[in-house]
PDB file of C-alpha atoms in Angstrom:
ATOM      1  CA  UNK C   1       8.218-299.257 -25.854  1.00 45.00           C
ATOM      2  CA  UNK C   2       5.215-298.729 -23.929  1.00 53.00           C
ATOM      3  CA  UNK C   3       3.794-301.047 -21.748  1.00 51.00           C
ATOM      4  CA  UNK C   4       7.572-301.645 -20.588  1.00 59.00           C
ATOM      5  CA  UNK C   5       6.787-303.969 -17.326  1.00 64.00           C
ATOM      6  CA  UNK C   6       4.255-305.985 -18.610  1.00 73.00           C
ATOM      7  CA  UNK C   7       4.865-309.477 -19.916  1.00 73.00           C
ATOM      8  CA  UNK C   8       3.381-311.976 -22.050  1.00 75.00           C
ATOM      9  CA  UNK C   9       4.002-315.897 -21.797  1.00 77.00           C
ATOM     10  CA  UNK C  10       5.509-317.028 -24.976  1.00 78.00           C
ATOM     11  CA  UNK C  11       7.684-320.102 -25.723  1.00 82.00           C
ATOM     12  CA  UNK C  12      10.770-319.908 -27.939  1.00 85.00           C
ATOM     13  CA  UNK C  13      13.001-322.392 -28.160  1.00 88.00           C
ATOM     14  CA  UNK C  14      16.388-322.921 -26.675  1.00 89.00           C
ATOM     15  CA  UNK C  15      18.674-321.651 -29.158  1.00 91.00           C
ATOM     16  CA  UNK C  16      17.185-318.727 -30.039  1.00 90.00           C
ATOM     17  CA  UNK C  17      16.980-317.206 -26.080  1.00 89.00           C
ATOM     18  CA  UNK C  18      20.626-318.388 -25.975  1.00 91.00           C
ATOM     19  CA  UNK C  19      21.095-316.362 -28.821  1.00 91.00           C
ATOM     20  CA  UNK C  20      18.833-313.228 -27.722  1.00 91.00           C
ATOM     21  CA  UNK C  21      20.774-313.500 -23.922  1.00 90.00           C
ATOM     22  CA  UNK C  22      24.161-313.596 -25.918  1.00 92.00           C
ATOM     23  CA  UNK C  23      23.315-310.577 -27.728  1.00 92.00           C
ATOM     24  CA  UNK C  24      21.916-308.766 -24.798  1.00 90.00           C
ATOM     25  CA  UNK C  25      24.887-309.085 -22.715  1.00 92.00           C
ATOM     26  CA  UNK C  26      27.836-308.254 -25.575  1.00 92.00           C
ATOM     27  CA  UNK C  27      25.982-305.485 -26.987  1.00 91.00           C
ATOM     28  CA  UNK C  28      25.316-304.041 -23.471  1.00 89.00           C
ATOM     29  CA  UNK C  29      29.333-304.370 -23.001  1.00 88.00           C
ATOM     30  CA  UNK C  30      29.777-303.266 -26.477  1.00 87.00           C
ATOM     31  CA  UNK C  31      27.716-299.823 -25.312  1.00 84.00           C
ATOM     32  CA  UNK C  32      29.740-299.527 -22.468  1.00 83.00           C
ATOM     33  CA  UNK C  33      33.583-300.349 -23.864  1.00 80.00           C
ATOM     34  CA  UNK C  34      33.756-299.245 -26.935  1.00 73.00           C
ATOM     35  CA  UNK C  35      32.309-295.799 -26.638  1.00 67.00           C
ATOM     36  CA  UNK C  36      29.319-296.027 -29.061  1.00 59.00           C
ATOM     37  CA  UNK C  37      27.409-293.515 -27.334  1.00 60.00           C
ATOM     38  CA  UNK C  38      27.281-291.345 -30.638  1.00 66.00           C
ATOM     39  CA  UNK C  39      25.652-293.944 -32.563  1.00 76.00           C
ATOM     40  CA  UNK C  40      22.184-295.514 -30.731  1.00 80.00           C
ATOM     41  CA  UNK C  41      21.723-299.285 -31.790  1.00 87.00           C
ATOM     42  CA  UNK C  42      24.829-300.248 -33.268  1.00 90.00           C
ATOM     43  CA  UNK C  43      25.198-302.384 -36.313  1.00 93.00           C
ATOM     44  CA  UNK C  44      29.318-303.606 -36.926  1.00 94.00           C
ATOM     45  CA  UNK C  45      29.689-303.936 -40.491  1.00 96.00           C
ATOM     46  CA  UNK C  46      33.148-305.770 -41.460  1.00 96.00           C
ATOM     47  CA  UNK C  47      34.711-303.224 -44.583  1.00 96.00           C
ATOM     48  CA  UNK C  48      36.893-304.686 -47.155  1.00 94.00           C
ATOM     49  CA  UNK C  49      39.159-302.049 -48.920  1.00 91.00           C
ATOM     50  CA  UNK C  50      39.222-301.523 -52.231  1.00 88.00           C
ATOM     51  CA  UNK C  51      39.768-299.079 -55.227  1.00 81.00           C
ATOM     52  CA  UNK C  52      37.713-298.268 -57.877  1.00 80.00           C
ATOM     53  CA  UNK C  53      38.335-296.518 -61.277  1.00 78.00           C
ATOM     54  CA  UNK C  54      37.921-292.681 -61.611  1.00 77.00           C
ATOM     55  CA  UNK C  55      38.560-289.672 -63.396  1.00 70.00           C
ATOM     56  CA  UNK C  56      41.830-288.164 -62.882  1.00 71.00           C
ATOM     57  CA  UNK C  57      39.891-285.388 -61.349  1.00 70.00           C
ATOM     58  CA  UNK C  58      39.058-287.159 -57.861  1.00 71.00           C
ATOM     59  CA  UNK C  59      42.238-289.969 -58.025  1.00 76.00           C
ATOM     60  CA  UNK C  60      43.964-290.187 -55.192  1.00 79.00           C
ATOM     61  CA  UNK C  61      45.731-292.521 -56.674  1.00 83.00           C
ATOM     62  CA  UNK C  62      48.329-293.560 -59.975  1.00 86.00           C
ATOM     63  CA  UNK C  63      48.330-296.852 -61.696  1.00 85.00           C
ATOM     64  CA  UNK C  64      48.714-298.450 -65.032  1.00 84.00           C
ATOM     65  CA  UNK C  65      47.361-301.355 -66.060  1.00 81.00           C
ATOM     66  CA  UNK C  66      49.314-304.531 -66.677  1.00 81.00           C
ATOM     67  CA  UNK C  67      46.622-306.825 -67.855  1.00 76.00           C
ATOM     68  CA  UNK C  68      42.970-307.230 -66.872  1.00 72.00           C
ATOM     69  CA  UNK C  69      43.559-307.915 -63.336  1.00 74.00           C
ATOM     70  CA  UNK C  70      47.019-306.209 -62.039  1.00 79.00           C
ATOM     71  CA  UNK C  71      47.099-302.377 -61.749  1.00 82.00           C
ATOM     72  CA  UNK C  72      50.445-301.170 -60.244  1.00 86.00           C
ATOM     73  CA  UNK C  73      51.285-297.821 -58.754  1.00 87.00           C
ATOM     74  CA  UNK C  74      54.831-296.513 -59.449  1.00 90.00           C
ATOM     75  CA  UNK C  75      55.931-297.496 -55.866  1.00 91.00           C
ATOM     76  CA  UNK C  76      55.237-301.224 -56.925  1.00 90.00           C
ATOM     77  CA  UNK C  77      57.147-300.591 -59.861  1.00 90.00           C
ATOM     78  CA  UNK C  78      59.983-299.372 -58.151  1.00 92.00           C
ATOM     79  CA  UNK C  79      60.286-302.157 -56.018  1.00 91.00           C
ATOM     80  CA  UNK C  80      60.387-304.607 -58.415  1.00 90.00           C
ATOM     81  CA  UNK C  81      56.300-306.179 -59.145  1.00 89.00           C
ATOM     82  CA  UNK C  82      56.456-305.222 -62.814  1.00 90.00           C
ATOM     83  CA  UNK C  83      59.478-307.714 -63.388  1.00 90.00           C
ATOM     84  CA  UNK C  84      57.827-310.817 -63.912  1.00 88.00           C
ATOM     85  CA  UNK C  85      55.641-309.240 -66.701  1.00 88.00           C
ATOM     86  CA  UNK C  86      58.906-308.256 -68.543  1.00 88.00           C
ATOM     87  CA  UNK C  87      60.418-311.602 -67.861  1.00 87.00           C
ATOM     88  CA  UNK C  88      57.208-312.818 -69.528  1.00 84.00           C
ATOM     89  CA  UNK C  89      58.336-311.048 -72.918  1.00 84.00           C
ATOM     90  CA  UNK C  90      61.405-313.226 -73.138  1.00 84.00           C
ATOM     91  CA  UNK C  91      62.407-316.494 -74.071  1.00 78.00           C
ATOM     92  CA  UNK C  92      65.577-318.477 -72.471  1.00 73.00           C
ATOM     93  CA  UNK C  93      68.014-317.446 -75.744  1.00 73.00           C
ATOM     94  CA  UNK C  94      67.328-313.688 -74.997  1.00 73.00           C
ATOM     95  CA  UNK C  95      70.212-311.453 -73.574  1.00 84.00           C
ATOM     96  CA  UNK C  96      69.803-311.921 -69.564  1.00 85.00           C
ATOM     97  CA  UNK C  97      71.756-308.649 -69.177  1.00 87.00           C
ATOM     98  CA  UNK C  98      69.784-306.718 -71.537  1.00 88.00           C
ATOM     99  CA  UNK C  99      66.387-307.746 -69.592  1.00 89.00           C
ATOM    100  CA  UNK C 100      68.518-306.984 -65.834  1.00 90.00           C
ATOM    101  CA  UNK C 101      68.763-303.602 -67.725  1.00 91.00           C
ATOM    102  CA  UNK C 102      65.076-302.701 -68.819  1.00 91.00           C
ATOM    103  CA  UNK C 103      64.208-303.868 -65.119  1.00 91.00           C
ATOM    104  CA  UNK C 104      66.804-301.718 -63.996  1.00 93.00           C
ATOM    105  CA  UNK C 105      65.704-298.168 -65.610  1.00 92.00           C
ATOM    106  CA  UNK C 106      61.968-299.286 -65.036  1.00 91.00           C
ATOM    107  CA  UNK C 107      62.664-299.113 -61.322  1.00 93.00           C
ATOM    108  CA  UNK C 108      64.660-295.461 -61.710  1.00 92.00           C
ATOM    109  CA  UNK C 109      61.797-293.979 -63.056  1.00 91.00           C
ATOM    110  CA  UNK C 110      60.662-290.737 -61.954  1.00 91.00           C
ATOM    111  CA  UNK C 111      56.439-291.243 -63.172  1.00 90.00           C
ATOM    112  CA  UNK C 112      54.375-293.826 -64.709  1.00 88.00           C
ATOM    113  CA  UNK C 113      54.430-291.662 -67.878  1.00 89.00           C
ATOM    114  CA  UNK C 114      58.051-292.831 -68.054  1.00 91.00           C
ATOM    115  CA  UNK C 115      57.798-296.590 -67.242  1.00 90.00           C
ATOM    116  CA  UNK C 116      55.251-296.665 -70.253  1.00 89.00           C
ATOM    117  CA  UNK C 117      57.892-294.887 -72.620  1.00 90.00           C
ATOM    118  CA  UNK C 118      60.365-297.006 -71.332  1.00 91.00           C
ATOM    119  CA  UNK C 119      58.771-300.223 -71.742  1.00 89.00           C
ATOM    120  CA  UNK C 120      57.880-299.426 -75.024  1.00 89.00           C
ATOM    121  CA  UNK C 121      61.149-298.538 -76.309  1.00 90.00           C
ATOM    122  CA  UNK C 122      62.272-302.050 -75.359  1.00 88.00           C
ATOM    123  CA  UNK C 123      59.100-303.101 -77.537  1.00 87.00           C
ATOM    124  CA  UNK C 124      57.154-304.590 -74.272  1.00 85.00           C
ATOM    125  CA  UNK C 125      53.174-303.289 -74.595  1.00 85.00           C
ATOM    126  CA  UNK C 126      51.646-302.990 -71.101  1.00 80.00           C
ATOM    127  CA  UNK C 127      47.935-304.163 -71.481  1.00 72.00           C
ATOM    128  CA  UNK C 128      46.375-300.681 -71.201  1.00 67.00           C
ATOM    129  CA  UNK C 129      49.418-298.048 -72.313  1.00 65.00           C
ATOM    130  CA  UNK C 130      47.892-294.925 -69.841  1.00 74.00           C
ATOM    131  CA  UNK C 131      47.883-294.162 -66.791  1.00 81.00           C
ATOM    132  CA  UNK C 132      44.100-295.580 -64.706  1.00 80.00           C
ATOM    133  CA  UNK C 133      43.387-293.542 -61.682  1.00 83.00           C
ATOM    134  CA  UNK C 134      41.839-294.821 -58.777  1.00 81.00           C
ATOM    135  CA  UNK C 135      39.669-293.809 -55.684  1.00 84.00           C
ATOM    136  CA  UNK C 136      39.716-295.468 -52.441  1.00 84.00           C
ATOM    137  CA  UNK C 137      36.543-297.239 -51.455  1.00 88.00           C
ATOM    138  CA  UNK C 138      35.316-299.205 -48.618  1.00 92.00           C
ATOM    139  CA  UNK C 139      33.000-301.969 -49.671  1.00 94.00           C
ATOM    140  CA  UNK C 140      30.191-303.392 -47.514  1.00 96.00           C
ATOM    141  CA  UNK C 141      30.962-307.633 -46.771  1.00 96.00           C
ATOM    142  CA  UNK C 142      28.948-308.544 -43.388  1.00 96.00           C
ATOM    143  CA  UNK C 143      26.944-307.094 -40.941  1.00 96.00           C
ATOM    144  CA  UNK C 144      26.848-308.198 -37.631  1.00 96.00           C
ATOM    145  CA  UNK C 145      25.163-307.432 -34.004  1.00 94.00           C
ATOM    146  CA  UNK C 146      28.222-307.445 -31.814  1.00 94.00           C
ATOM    147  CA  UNK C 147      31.825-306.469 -32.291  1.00 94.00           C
ATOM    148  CA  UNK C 148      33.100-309.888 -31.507  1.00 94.00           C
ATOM    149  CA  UNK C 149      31.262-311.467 -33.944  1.00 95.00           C
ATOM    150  CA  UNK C 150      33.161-309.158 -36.523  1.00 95.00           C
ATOM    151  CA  UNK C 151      36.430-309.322 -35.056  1.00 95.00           C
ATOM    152  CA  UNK C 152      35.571-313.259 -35.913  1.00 96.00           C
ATOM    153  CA  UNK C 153      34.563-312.704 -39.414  1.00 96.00           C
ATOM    154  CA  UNK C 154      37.656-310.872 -39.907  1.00 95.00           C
ATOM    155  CA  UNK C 155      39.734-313.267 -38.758  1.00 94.00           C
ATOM    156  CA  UNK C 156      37.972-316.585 -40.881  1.00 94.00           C
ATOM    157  CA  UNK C 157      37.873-314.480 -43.752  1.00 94.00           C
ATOM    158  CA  UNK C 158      41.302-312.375 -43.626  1.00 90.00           C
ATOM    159  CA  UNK C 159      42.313-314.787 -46.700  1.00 90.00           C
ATOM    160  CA  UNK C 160      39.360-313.085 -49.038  1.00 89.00           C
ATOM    161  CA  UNK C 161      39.238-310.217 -46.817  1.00 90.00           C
ATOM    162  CA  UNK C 162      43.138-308.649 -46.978  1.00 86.00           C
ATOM    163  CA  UNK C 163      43.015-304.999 -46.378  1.00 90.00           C
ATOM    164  CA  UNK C 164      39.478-304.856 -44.015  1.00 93.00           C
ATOM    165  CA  UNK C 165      38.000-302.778 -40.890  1.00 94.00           C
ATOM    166  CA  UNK C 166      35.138-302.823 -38.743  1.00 94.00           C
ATOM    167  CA  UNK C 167      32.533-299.753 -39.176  1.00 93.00           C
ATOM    168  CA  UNK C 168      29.986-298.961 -36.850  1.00 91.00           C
ATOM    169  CA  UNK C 169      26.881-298.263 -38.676  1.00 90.00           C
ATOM    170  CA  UNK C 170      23.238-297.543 -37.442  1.00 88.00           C
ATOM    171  CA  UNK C 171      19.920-298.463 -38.378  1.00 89.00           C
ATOM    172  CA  UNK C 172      19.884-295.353 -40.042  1.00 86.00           C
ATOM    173  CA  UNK C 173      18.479-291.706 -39.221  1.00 87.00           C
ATOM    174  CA  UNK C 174      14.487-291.255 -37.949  1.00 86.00           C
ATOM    175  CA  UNK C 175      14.355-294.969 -38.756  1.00 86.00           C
ATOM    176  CA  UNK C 176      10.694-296.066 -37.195  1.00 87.00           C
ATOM    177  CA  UNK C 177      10.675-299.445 -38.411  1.00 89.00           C
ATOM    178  CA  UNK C 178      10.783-302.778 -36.692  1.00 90.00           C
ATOM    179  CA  UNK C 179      14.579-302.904 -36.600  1.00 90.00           C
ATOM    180  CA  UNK C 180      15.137-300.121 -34.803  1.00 89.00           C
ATOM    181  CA  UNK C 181      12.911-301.251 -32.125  1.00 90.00           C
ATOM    182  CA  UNK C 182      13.910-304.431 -31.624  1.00 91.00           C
ATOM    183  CA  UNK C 183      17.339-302.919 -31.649  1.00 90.00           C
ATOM    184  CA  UNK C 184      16.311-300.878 -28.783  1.00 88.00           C
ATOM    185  CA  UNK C 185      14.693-303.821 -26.877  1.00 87.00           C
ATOM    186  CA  UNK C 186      18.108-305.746 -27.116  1.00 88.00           C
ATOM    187  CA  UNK C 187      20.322-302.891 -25.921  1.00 87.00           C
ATOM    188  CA  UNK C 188      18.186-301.255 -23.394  1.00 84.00           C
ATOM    189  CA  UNK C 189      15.919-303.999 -21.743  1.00 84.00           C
ATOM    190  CA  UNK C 190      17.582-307.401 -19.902  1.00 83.00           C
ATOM    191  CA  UNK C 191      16.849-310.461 -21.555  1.00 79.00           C
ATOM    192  CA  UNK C 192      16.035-313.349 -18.927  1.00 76.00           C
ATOM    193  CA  UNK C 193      14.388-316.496 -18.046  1.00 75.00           C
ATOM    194  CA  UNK C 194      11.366-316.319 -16.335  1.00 71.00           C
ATOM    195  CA  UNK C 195      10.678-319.273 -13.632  1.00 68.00           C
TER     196      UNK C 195
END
C-alpha cells in the first residue's frame, strides 16, 4: 500500500466501478455494524448444515437408517416419521389395528436399540438394522464480499439451503497474496470518480 496518494489514469467500464463503489460502501458499513473488528478483510461465507457419518466415539448424534437416504433419530421416531415406512410393509387386506399397534410401541420406545427389536419382531427389516452415528458439520456453499449479498443467497436458496448460517471467514492468516490486498484496498481506501 505504498504510494497511497498517487493515482494512475485507467478506464474501466461502468459496471465494474458500480460494482467496486457498491462494495466499498457495504463493506465499510459492514466494518462498522456488524462488529468485525476481530477478523481484518472479511469474507461472508453462506453455511449449510449437515451431518456426516462417524464413529460412535465422536457422535453427537443417534440414528438408524431407513433406506439409503432417510436416517431418523429416536425423537423422529417418537413423533411419528417412521410410520409411513411401516405402512409401506402392508397391503390393504392387512389388520389396520395390528399396524396402529406396531406404530404405537415404536413410538414408546425408550432407544433405537429397541425400535430395531421391535420392528423386527413384527418381521419389518429397516434398511441398515444398527444404529449410524452422526457428527454435525457445516458445509461451505457461497462466498460472498458483503453480508447482504449473503443474507440474499440465503433467502433464493433457503429451498436447497434448509438449515444454513452466515460465517465470517478471512483471507486466511499471514496471507500476502493479491487477495488480501485488494481486500485491504476495498475496505480501507474510498472508491470514487475522478472528474
Amino acid at each position: 500500500m505504498e504510494n497511497k496518494n498517487e493515482f494512475v489514469d485507467i478506464k474501466i467500464n461502468k459496471e465494474i466501478y458500480e460494482i467496486l463503489k457498491l462494495w466499498n460502501k457495504e463493506r465499510k458499513e459492514d466494518l462498522k455494524n456488524l462488529n468485525n473488528e476481530c477478523t481484518r478483510n472479511p469474507i461472508y461465507k453462506v453455511q449449510k448444515n449437515t451431518w456426516t457419518t462417524t464413529t460412535s466415539d465422536e457422535s453427537e448424534k443417534e440414528e438408524i437408517m431407513v433406506d439409503c437416504e432417510t436416517f431418523l433419530t429416536l425423537e423422529q421416531v417418537k413423533n411419528g416419521d417412521l410410520d409411513d415406512y411401516i405402512d409401506s410393509h402392508f397391503s390393504n387386506e392387512d389388520d389396520e389395528d395390528k399396524i396402529e399397534e406396531i406404530k404405537k410401541s415404536v413410538k414408546n420406545c425408550y432407544s433405537l436399540e429397541e425400535v430395531i427389536e421391535t420392528l423386527e419382531d413384527n418381521e419389518i427389516f429397516i434398511y441398515q438394522d444398527e444404529i449410524v452415528y452422526s457428527k454435525e458439520d457445516w458445509e461451505d456453499q457461497a462466498y460472498f464480499l458483503t453480508y447482504r449479498e449473503a443474507q440474499e443467497y440465503m433467502q433464493y436458496q433457503k429451498h436447497n439451503l434448509r438449515r444454513c448460517r452466515i460465517y465470517v471467514d478471512a483471507p486466511g492468516y499471514d496471507n500476502r497474496g493479491t487477495l488480501d490486498k485488494f481486500l485491504q484496498i476495498i475496505d480501507l481506501e474510498d472508491i470514487f470518480e475522478v472528474e
